[in-house]
Short mmCIF file of C-alpha atoms and ligand atoms in Angstrom, two decimals:
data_model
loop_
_atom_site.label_atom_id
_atom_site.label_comp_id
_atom_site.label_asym_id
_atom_site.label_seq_id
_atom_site.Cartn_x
_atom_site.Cartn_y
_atom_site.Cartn_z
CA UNK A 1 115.59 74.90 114.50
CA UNK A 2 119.11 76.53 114.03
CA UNK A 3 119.33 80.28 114.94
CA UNK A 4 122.87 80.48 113.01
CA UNK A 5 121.69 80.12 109.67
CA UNK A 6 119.93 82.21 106.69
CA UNK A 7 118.99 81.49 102.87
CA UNK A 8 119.87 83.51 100.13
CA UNK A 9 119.30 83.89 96.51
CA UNK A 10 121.01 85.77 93.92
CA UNK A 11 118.41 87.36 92.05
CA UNK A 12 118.37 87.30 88.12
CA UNK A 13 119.68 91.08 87.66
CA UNK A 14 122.50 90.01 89.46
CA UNK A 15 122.95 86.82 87.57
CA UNK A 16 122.56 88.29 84.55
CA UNK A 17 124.88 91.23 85.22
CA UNK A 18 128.13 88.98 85.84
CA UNK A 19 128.19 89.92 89.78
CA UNK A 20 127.41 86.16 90.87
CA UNK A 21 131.53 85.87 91.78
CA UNK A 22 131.75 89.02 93.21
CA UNK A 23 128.76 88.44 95.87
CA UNK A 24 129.87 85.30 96.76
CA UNK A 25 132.85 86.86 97.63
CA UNK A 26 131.71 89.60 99.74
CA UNK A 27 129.25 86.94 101.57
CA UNK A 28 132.41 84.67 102.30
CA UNK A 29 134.70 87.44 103.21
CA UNK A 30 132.28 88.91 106.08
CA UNK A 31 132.64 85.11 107.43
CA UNK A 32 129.34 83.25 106.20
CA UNK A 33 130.37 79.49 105.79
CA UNK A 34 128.35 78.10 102.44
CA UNK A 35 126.54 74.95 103.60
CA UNK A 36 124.35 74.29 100.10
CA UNK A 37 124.78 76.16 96.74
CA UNK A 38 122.61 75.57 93.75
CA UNK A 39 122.61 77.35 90.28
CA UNK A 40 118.91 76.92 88.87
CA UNK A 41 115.65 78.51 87.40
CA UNK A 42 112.82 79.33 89.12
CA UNK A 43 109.43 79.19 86.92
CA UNK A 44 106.37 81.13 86.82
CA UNK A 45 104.64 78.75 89.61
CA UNK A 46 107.69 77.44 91.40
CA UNK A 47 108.48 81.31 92.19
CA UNK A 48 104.68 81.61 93.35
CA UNK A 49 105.26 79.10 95.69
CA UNK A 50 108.61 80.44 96.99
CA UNK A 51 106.82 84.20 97.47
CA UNK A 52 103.15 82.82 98.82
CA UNK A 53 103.30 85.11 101.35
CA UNK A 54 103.75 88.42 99.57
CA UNK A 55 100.40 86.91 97.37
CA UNK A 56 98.25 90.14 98.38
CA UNK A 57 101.31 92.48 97.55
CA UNK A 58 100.19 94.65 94.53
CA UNK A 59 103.90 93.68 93.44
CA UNK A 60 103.26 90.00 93.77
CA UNK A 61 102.70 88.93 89.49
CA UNK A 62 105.81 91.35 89.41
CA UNK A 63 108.02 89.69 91.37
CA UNK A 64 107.19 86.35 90.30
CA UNK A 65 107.93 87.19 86.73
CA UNK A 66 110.98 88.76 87.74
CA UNK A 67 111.89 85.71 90.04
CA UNK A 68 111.53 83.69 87.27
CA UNK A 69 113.03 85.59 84.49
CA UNK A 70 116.47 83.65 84.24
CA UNK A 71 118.68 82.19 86.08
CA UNK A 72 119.31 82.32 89.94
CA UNK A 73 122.06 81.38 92.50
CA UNK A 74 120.25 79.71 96.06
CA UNK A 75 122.52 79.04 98.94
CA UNK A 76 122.12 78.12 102.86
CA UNK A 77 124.89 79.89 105.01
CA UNK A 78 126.07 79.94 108.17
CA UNK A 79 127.34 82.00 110.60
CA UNK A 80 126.76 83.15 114.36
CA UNK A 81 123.80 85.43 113.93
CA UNK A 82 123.12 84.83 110.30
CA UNK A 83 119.38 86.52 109.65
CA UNK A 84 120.54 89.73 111.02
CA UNK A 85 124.33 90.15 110.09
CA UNK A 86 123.09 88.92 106.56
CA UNK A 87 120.67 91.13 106.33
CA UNK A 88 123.06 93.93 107.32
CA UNK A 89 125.35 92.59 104.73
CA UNK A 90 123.01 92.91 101.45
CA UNK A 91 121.09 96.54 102.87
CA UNK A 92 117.84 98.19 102.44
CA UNK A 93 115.48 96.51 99.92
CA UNK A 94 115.60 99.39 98.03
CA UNK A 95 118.42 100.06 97.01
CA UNK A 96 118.75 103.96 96.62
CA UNK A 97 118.29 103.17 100.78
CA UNK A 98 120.82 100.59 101.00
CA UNK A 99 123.84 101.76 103.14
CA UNK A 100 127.33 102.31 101.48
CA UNK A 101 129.28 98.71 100.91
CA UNK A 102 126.40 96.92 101.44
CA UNK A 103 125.67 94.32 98.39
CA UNK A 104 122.57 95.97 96.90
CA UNK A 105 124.15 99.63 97.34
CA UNK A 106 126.80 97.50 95.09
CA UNK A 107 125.06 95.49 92.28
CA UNK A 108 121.03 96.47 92.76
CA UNK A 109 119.15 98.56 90.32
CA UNK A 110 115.92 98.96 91.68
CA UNK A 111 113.30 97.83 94.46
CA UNK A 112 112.19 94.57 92.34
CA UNK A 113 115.79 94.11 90.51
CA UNK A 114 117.44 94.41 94.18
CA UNK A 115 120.28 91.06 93.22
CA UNK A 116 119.81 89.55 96.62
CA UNK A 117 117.45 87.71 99.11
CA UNK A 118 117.81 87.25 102.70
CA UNK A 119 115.37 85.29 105.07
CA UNK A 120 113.81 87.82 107.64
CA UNK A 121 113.96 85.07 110.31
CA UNK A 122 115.18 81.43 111.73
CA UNK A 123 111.90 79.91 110.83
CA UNK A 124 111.44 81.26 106.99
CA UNK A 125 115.16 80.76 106.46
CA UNK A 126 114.49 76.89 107.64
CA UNK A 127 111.81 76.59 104.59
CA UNK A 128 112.83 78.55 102.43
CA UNK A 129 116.16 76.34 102.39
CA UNK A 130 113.65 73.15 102.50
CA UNK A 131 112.45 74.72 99.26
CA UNK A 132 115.90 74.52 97.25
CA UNK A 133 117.20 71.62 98.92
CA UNK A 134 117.20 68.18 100.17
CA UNK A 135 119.22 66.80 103.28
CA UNK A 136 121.77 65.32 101.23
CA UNK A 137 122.47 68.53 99.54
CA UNK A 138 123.44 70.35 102.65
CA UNK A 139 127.34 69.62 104.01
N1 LIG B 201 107.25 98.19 96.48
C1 LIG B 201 107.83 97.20 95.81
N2 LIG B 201 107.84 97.17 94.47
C2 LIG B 201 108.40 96.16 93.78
N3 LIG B 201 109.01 95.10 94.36
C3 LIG B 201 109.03 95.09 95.69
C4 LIG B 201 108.45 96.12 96.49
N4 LIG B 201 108.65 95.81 97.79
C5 LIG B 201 109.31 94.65 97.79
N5 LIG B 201 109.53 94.21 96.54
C6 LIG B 201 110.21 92.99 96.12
O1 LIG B 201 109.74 91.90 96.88
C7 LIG B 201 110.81 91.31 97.60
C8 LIG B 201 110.29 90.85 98.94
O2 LIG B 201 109.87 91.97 99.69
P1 LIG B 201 110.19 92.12 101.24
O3 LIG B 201 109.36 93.21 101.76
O4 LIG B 201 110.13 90.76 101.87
O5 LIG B 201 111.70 92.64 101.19
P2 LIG B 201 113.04 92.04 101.71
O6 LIG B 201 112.77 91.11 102.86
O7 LIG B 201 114.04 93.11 101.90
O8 LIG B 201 113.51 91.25 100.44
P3 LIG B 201 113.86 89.76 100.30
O9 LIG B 201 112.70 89.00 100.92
O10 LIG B 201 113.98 89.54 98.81
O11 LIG B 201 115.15 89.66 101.01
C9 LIG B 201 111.88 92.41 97.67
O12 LIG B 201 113.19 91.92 97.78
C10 LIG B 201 111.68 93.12 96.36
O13 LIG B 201 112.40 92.45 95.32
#
C-alpha cells in the first residue's frame, strides 16, 4: 500500500460555484502531483456506497443527497506525506474552523457544502481511489 498518496473530490458547491480551476491550482502549487482526474456524477446509491461508513451518522441521507446533487471533480495525488499535508491543505471540516488559506476557509460554505474531500488515511485513500478508478486510469 503506498503511504505517499491521498484521494480527493471536489464537492458539488465547489463545482457548482466555478472554483474547480482555482483548487486545482492551490493543490498543484503546494506540490501534489495529479496521478488520475475524473469529472463525473455521483448518484443517490453510488454516493451511499462511497460514504458506507458514515451510514449511522444522523447526517448520512444528507450527505448522500448532497454528494449526489451535481457534478463532482475525483482525483488521486501524490506527494511525500499526502493524507496529512492534504489534509492540512483543505482545513477543518467545518469551515468557520478551517485555518486562514486553507481551501475550505477559501471556497466552503458550510459543514455539509465544505467543496473538498480528503482520505483520513493510506488505507481509505487506497479504496476510495479503487472506487473512481481503474488501473489504466492512473499514470
Ligand atoms: N455534523 C455534520 N453535519 C453535516 N455534514 C457533516 C457533519 N459532519 C460531517 N459532515 C459531512 O460529512 C463529511 C464526512 O465527514 P468526516 O467526519 O469524515 O469529515 P472529513 O474527514 O473532514 O471530511 P471528508 O471525509 O469529506 O474529507 C464531511 O466532509 C461533511 O461534508
Amino acid at each position: 500500500m503506498s503511504t505517499n498518496r491521498t484521494f480527493t473530490m471536489i464537492k458539488p458547491d465547489a463545482v457548482a460555484n466555478g472554483h474547480i480551476g482555482a483548487i486545482i491550482n492551490d493543490i498543484t502549487a503546494a506540490g501534489f502531483k495529479i496521478i488520475a482526474l475524473k469529472y463525473t456524477k455521483l448518484t443517490d446509491e453510488t454516493a451511499g456506497q462511497f460514504y458506507a461508513v458514515h451510514k449511522e451518522r444522523p447526517f448520512y441521507a444528507d450527505l448522500v443527497s448532497f454528494m449526489s446533487s451535481g457534478p463532482i471533480v475525483a482525483a488521486i495525488l501524490e506527494k511525500d506525506n499526502a493524507i496529512e499535508d492534504f489534509r492540512k491543505l483543505i482545513g477543518a471540516t467545518n469551515p468557520a474552523d478551517a485555518a486562514e488559506g486553507t481551501i475550505r476557509a477559501k471556497y466552503a460554505k458550510s459543514i455539509d457544502a465544505n467543496a473538498v474531500h480528503g482520505s483520513d488515511s493510506d488505507e481509505n485513500a487506497q479504496i476510495e481511489g479503487d472506487f473512481f478508478f481503474t488501473a489504466a486510469e492512473r499514470f
